[in-house]
Coordinates of C-alpha atoms in Angstrom, one line a residue:
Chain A
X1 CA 145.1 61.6 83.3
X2 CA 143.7 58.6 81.7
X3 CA 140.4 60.5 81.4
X4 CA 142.4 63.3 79.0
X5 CA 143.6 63.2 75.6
X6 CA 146.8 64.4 76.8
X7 CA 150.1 63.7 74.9
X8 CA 153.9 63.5 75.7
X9 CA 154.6 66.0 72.9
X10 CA 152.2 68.5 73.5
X11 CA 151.8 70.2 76.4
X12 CA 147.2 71.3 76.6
X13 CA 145.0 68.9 77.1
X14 CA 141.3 68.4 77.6
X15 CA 138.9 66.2 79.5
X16 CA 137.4 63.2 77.9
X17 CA 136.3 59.5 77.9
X18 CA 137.6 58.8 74.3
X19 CA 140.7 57.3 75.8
X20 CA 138.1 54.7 77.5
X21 CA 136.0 54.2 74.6
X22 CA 138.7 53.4 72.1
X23 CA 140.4 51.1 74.6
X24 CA 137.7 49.2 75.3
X25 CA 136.1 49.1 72.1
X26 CA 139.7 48.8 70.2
X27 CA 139.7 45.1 68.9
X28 CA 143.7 45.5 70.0
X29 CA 142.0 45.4 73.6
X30 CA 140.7 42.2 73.5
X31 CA 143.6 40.1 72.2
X32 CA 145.7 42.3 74.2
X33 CA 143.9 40.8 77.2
X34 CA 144.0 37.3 75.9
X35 CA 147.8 37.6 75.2
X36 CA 148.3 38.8 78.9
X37 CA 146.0 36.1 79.9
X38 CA 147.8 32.9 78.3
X39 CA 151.2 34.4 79.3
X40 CA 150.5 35.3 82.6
X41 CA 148.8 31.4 83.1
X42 CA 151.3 29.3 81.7
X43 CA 153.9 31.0 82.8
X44 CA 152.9 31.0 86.6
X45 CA 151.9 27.6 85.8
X46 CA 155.4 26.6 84.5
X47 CA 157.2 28.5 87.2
X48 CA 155.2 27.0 90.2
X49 CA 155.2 23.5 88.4
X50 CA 159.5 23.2 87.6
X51 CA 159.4 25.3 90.6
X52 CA 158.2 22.4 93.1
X53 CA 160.0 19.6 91.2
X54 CA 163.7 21.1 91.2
X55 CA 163.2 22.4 94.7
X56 CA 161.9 18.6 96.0
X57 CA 165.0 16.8 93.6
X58 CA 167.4 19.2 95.6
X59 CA 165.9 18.9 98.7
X60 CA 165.6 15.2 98.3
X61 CA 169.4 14.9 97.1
X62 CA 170.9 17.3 100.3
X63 CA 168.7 14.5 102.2
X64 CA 170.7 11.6 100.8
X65 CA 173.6 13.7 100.8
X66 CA 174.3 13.5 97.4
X67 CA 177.2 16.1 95.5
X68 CA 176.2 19.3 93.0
X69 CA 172.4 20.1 94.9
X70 CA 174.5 23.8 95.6
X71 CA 175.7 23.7 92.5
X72 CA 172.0 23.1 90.7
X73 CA 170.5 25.5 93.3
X74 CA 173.1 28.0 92.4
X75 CA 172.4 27.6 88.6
X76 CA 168.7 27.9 88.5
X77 CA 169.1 30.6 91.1
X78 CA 171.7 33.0 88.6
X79 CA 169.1 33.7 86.3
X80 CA 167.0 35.7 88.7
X81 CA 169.9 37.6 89.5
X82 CA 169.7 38.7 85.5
X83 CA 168.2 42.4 84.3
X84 CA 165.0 41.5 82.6
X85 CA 166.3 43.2 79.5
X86 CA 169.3 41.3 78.9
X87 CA 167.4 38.1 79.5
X88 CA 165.5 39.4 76.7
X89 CA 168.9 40.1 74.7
X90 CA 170.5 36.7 75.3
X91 CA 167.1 34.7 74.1
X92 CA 166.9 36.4 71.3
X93 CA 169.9 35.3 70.0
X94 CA 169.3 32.0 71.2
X95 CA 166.4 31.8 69.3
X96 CA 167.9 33.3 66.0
X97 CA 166.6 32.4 63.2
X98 CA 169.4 32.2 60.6
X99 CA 172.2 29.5 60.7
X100 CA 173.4 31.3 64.1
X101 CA 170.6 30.1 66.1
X102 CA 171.8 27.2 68.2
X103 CA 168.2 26.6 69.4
X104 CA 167.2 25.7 65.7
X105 CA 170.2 23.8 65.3
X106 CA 170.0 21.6 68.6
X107 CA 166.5 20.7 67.7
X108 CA 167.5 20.0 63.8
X109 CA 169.6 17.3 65.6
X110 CA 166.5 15.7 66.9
X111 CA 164.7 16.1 63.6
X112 CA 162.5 19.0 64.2
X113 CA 162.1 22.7 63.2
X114 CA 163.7 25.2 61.9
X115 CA 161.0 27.3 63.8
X116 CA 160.5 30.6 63.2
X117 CA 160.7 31.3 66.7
X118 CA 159.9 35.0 66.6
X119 CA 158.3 35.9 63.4
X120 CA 155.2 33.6 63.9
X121 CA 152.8 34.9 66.3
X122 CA 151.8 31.4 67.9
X123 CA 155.4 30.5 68.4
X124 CA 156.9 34.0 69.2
X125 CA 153.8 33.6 72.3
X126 CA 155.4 30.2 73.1
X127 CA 159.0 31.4 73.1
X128 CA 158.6 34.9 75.3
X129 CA 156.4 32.5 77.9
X130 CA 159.5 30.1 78.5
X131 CA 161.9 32.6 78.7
X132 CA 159.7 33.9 80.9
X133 CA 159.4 30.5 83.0
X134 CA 163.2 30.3 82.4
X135 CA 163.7 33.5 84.5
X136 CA 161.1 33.0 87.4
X137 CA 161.6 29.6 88.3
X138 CA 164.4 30.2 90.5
X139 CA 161.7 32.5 92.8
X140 CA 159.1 29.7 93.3
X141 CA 161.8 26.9 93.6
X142 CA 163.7 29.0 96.5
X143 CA 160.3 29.6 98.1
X144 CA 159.3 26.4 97.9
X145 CA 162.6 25.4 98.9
X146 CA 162.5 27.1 102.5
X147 CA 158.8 26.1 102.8
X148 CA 160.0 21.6 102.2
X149 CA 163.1 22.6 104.8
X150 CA 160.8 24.3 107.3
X151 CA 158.3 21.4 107.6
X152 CA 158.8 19.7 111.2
X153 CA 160.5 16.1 110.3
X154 CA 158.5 14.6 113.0
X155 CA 155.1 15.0 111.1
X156 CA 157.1 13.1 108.1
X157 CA 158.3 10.5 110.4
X158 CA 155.4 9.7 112.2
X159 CA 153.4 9.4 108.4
X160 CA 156.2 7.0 107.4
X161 CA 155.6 4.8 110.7
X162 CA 151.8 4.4 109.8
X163 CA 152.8 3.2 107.0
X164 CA 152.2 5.8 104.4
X165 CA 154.4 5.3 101.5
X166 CA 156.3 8.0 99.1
X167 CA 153.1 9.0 97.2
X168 CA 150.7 8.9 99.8
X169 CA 153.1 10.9 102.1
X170 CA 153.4 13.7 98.8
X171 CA 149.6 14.4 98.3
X172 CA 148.7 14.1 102.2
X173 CA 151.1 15.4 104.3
X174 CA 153.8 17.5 102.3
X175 CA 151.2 19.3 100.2
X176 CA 148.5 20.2 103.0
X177 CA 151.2 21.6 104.7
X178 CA 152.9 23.4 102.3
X179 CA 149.7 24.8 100.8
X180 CA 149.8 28.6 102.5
X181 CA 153.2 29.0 100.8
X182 CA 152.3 27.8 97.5
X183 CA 149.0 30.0 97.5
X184 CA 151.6 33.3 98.6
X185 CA 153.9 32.2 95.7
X186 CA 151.3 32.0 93.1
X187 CA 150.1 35.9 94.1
X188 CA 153.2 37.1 94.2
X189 CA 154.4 35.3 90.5
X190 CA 151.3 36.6 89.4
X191 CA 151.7 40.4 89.8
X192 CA 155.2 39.8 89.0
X193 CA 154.1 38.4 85.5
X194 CA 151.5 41.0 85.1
X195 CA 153.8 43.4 85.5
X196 CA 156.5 41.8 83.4
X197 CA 157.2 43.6 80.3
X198 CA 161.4 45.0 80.1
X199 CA 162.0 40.7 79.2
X200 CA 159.4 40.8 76.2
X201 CA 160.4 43.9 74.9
X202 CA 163.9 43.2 74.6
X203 CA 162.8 39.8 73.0
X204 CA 160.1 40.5 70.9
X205 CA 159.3 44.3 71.7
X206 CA 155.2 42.9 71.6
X207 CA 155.6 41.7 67.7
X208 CA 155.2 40.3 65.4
X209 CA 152.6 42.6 65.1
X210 CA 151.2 42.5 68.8
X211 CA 151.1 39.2 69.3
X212 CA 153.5 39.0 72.2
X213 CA 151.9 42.3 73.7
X214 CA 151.4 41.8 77.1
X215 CA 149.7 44.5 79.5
X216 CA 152.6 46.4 80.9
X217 CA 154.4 46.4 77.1
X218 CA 151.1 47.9 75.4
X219 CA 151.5 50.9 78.2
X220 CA 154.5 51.2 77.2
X221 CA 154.3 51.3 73.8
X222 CA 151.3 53.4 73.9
X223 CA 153.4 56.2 75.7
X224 CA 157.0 56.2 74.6
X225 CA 156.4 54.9 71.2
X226 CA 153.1 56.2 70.0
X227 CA 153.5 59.2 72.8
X228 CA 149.7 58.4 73.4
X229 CA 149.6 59.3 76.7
X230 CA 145.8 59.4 77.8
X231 CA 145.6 55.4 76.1
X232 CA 149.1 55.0 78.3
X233 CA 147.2 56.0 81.4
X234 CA 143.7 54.4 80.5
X235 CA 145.6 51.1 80.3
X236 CA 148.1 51.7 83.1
X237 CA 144.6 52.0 85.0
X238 CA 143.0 48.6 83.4
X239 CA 146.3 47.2 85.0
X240 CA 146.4 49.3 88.4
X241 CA 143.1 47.1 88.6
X242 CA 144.2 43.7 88.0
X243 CA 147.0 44.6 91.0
X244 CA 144.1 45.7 93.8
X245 CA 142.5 42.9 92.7
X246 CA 145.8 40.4 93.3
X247 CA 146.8 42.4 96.2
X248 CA 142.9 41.8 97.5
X249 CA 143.5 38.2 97.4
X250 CA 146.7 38.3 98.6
X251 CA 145.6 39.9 101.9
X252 CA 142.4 37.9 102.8
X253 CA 145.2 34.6 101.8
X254 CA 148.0 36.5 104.5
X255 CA 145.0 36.9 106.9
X256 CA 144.0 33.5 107.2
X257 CA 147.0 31.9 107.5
X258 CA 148.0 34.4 110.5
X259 CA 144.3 33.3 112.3
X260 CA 145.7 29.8 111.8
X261 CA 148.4 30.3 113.2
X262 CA 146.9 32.2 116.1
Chain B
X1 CA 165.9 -2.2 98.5
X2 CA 169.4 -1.1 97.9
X3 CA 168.1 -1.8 94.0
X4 CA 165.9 1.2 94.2
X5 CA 167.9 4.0 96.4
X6 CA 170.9 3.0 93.5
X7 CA 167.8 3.7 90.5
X8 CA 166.7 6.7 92.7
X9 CA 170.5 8.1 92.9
X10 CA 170.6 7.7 89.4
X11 CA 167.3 9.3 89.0
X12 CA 168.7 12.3 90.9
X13 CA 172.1 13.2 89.4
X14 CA 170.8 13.0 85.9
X15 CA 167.9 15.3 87.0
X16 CA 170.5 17.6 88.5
X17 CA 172.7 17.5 85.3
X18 CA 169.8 18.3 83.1
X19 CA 168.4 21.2 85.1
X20 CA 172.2 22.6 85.1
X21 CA 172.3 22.4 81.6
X22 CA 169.0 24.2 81.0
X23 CA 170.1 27.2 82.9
X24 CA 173.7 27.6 82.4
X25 CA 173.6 26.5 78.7
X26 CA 172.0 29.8 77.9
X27 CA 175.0 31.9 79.6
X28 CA 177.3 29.7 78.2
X29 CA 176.5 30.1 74.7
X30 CA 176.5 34.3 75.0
X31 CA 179.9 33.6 76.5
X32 CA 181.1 32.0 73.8
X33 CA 179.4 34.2 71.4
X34 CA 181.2 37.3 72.7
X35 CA 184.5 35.7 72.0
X36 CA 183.7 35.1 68.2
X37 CA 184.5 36.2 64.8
X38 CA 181.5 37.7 62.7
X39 CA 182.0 34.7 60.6
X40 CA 182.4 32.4 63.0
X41 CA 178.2 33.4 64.0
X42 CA 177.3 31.5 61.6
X43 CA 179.2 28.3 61.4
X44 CA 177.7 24.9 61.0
X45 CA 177.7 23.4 62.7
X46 CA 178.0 25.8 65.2
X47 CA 181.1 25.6 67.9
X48 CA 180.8 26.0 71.3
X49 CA 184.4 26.9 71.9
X50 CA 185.5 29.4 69.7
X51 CA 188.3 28.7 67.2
X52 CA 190.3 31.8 68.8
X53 CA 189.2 34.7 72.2
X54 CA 188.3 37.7 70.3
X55 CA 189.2 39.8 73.4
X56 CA 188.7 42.3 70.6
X57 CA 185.0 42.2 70.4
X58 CA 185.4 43.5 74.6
X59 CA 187.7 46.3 73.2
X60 CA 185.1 47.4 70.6
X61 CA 182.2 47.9 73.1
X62 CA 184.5 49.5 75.4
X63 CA 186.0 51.9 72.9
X64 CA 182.5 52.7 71.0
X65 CA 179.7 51.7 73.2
X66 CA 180.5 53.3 76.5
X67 CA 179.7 50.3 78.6
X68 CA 181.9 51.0 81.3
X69 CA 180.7 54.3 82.2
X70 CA 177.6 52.8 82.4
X71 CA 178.5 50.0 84.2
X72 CA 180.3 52.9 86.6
X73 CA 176.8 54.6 86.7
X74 CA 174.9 50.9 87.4
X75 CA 177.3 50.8 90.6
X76 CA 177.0 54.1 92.0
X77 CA 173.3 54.1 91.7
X78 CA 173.3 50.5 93.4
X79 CA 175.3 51.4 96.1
X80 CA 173.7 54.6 96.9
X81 CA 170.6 52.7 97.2
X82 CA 171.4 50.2 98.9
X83 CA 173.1 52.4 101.8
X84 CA 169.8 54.9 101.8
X85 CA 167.7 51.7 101.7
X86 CA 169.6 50.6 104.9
X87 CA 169.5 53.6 106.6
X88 CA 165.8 53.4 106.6
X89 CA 164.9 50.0 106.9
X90 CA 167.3 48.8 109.8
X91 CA 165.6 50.5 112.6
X92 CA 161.5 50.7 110.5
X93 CA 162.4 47.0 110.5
X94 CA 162.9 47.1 114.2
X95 CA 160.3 49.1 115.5
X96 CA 157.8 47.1 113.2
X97 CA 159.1 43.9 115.1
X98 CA 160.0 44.6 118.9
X99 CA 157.2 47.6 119.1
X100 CA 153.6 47.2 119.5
X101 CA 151.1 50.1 118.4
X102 CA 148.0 50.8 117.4
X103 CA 147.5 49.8 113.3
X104 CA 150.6 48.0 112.8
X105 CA 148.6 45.4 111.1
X106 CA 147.1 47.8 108.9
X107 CA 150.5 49.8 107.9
X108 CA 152.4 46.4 107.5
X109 CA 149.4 46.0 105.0
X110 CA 149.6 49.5 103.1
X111 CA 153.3 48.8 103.1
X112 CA 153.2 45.1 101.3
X113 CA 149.8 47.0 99.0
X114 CA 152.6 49.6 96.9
X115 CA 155.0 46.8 96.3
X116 CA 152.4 45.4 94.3
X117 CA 152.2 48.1 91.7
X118 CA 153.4 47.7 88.6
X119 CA 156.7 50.3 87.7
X120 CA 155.1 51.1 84.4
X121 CA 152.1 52.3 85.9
X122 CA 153.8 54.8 88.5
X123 CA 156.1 56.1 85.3
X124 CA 153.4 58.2 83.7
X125 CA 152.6 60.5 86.7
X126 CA 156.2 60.2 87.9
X127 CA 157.5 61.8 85.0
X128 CA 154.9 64.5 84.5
X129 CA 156.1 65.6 88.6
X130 CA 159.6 65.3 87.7
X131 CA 159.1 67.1 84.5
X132 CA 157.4 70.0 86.0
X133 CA 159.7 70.1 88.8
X134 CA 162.6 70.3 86.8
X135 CA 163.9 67.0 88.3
X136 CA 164.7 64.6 85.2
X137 CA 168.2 63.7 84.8
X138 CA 168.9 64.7 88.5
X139 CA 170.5 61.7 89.5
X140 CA 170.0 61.6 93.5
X141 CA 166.8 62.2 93.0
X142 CA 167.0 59.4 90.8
X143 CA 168.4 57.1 93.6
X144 CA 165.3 58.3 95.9
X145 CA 163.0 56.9 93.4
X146 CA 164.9 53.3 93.9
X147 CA 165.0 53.3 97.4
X148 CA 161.5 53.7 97.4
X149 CA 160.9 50.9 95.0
X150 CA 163.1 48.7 96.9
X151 CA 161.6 49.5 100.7
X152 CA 158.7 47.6 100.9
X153 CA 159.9 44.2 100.6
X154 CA 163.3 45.3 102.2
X155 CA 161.3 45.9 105.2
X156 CA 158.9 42.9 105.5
X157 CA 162.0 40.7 104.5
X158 CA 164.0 42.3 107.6
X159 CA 161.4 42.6 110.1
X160 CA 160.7 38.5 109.3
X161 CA 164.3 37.9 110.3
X162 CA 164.4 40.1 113.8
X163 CA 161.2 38.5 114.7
X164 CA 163.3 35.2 114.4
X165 CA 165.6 36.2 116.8
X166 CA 164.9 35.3 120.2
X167 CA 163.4 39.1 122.4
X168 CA 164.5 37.4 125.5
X169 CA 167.9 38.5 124.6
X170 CA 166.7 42.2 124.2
X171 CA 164.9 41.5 127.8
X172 CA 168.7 40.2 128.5
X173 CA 170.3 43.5 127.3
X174 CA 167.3 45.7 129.1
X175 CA 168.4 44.3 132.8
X176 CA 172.1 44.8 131.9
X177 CA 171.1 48.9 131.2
X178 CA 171.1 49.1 127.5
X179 CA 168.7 51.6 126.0
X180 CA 166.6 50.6 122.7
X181 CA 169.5 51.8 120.5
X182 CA 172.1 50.1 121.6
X183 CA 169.8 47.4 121.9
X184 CA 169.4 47.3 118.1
X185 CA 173.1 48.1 117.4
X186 CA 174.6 45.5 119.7
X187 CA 172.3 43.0 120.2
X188 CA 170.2 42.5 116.4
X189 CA 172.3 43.7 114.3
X190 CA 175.5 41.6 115.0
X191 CA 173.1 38.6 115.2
X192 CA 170.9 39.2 111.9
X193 CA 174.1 39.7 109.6
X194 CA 172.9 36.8 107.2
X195 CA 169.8 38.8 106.9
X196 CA 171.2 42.0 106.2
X197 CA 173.5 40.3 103.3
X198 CA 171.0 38.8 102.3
X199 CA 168.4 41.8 102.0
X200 CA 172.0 44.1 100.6
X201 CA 172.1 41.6 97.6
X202 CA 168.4 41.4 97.1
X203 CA 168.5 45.6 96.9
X204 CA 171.2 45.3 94.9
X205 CA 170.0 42.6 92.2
X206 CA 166.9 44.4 92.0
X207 CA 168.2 47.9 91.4
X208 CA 170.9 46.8 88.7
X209 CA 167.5 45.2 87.3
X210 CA 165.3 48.4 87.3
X211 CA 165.2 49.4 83.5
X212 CA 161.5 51.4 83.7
X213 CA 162.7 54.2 86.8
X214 CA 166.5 55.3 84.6
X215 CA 164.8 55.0 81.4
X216 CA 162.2 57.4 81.9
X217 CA 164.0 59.6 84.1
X218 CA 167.0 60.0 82.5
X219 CA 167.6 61.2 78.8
X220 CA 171.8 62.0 79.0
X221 CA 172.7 59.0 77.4
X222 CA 176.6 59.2 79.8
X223 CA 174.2 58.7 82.8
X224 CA 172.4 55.6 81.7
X225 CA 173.1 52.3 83.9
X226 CA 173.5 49.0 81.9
X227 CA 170.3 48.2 81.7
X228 CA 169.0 51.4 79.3
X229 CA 172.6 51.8 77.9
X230 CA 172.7 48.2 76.5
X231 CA 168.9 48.4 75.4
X232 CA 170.4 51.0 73.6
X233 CA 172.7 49.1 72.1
X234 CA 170.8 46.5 71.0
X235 CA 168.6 48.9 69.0
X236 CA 171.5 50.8 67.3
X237 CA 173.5 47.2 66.1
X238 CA 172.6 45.0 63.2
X239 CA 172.6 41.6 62.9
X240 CA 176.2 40.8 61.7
X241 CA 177.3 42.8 65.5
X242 CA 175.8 40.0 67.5
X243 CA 179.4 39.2 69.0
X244 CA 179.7 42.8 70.1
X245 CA 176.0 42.5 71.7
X246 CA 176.7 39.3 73.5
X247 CA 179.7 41.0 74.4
X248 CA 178.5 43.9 76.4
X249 CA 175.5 41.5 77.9
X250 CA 178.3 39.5 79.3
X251 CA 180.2 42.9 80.8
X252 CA 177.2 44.1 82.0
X253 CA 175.9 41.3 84.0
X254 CA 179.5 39.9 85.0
X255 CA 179.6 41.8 88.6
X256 CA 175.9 41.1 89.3
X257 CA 176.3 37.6 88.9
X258 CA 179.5 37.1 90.9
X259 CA 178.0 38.8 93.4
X260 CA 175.5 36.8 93.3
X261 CA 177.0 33.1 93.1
X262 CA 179.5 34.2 96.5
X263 CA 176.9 35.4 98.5
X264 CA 173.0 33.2 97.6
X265 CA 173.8 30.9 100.3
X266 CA 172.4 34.0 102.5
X267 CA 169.3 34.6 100.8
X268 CA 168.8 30.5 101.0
X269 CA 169.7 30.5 104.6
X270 CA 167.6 33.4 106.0
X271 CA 164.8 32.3 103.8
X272 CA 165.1 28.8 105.3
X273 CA 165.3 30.2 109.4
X274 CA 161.7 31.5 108.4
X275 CA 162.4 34.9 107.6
X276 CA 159.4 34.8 105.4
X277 CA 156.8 33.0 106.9
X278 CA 153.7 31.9 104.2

């Protein structure tokens, strides 16, 4: 279908590579990829990064036996539970930019802003990306989670009796160990942010302009909004691409780690 | 000694506190939101607690916007799937663990391969077929659609958690006659129940989630589940209905997240008996 000019509106169709040729040679196209690109990288950055530290403060706390680690855990955890587009909804009244935006008014306390959150392009980026981070979290912090409580304690203890202290014991032992889960995580977060788009379009809907336009929004747009089907399908296949691709990776990754174990 | 585990306690709670506030803040404040006045939006500085519970804001959406038919629609699509789901995956998830054949490997691939395709991309051709078939708007076949968006990681997540339990205890039930069904009726299921609870709420979170699958499919605005019906509803309201918007969010994510809060200590316990190994 991507190789038609086919519409949602009318019904004959003929064969073509126009739909490639304007894609690729669209200027849209390129900052389209660059948009995907930083969103996808911080926010998988962000998510593994918060990710790691709230699931080693919890798992740290339950060993010292401290009160409210469920209580945390359960807090990041209810945002995954969340439809994308509500998420979308509820940060974009957060992030309101008349005198009912308590985001604006929280940081006028500290003697910034107001920021336009979602009528600049840089910071519209800025604020889909960390409501995107705010949502995901929970996914790498509960994998991570499992993968600090599955780690045999006597590896720890016998690193602690040669003497290794708390950093040491982080960047030699804990993270070796824990690196075939982390490498699963980022795969999965990354398809997951590639194929992100109900959040942003409830947020921003890809503006102002298309500066918030990730991948799986310009599909979108392209069909249900400009009913251009055959640019729907040419971009649905630019993205089809980028998940082989992933998936690729996240095979040969899935294979090692089961020869390891073997 | 003592010094530092004191500092480090300290370290912790206030870590805890803050990470709290981050993500409950934001559910908080559309709580509080849907129980104000229009005038009271746009206080300064603005109030946390509302002066006064505008349970009438709730009685607007419910009167004008429909939400709880399609909150009604959200749970019978959920539940549907999840049963179908079930159904399926129970005994693929135990053949895929107690049975070896030829290409497992490779169809445990090809299954993980289509969870990784992006909804938006399988819309396009999906409508067309349903189009031509004369299928859009039929809601069951609606519900197939989810259930076969939700089966791939509904099966790898369940076959990790049988392969957790012990198959000495099949070999157990074997010697004392039972055949392969009643192995898997009497012997995993009773002992994977956190994993089924577990794999029931992640089917369930996800389906209440799926926006893409209804949106297309379905254009009879009384059949839309929350997620297109208040997508709806935030392109039809202006700016001074913000209390009615926050409003129906809060309806329409209300049962997910109860759900949710009474039963994640499943998801966090089968994920930490290795269900899913790296």
């Amino acid at each position: 279908m991507s190789f038609t000019d086919a519409t949602l509106n009318a019904d004959d169709y003929s064969y073509t590579l126009d739909s490639y040729k304007s894609l690729f040679t669209n200027p849209g196209f390129i900052q389209m990829l660059f948009v995907t690109g930083t969103f996808v990288f911080f926010s998988i950055t962000l998510q593994m990064l918060f990710g790691f530290l709230i699931a080693l403060i919890i798992d740290q706390g339950e060993k010292r036996n401290l009160r409210g680690t469920v209580f945390t855990r359960t807090a990041v955890l209810t945002a995954w539970a969340i439809p994308g587009v509500i998420i979308g909804i509820i940060w974009q009244m957060l992030y309101n930019e008349t005198d009912a935006g308590i985001i604006n008014y929280l940081l006028s306390l500290v003697g910034i802003g107001p920021i336009p959150f979602l009528s600049n392009p840089t910071s519209a980026l800025i604020a889909v990306i960390f409501s995107n981070v705010w949502r995901g979290t929970a996914f790498s912090m509960i994998l991570i989670y499992a993968g600090l409580k599955t780690l045999p304690a006597d590896v720890l203890e016998s690193a602690k009796i040669d003497g290794a202290n708390a950093m040491q014991r982080g960047m030699k032992v804990i993270l070796p160990m824990l690196t075939p889960m982390l490498l699963i995580n980022l795969v999965i977060i990354s398809i997951d942010t590639f194929n992100t788009f109900d959040m942003v379009m409830a947020l921003t809907g890809g503006g102002p302009g298309q500066s918030t336009e990730v991948i799986s929004l310009s599909i979108y747009n392209s069909i249900f909004n400009q009913f251009n089907l055959g640019q729907g399908a040419a971009t649905s296949v630019v993205l089809l691409t980028i998940n082989v691709v992933m998936t690729i990776v996240y095979i040969l990754i899935l294979g090692r780690g089961e020869k390891d174990a073997a | 000694m003592q010094h530092k585990q004191t500092m480090l306690k300290i370290g912790l709670y206030s870590s805890y506190v803050f990470v709290t506030l981050l993500f409950l803040f934001p559910l908080l404040w559309v709580l509080s939101l849907s129980f104000k006045t229009s005038q009271e939006l746009y206080n300064v500085p603005p109030n946390l607690f509302p002066e006064s519970l505008q349970f009438d804001n709730y009685k607007h959406v419910i009167e004008n916007n429909n939400i709880l038919s399609f909150l009604l629609n959200s749970l019978q699509i959920v539940s549907l799937t999840v049963i179908l789901t079930l159904i399926i995956v129970l005994p693929a998830a135990f053949a895929l663990s107690r049975y070896k054949f030829k290409l497992k490997g490779t169809l445990l691939l090809g299954i993980i391969l289509t969870q990784m395709i992006s909804a938006v991309v399988i819309s396009i051709p999906l409508y067309r077929l349903f189009a031509e078939w004369g299928l859009l708007n039929n809601f069951f076949m609606m519900v197939i659609v989810y259930v076969a968006v939700v089966l791939p990681f509904s099966t790898w997540f369940l076959k990790g958690y049988f392969d957790t339990i012990p198959i000495e205890l099949d070999e157990a039930a074997t010697v004392d006659g039972c055949n392969k069904f009643q192995i898997l009726t009497r012997i995993l299921l009773p002992s994977s129940m956190p994993g089924i609870v577990s794999v029931t709420l992640l089917i369930a979170v996800q389906s209440w989630s799926q926006f893409v699958i209804p949106f297309i499919l379905l254009d009879i605005q009384s059949s839309y589940p929350v997620s297109v019906g208040i997508v709806n509803l935030q392109s039809t309201q202006q700016a001074i209905t913000t209390h009615y918007l926050a409003a129906g969010s809060v309806i329409s994510i209300l049962p997910v997240i109860v759900l949710f809060v009474l039963l994640q200590r499943f998801i966090v316990g089968a994920l930490t008996t290795g269900a899913v190994k790296g």
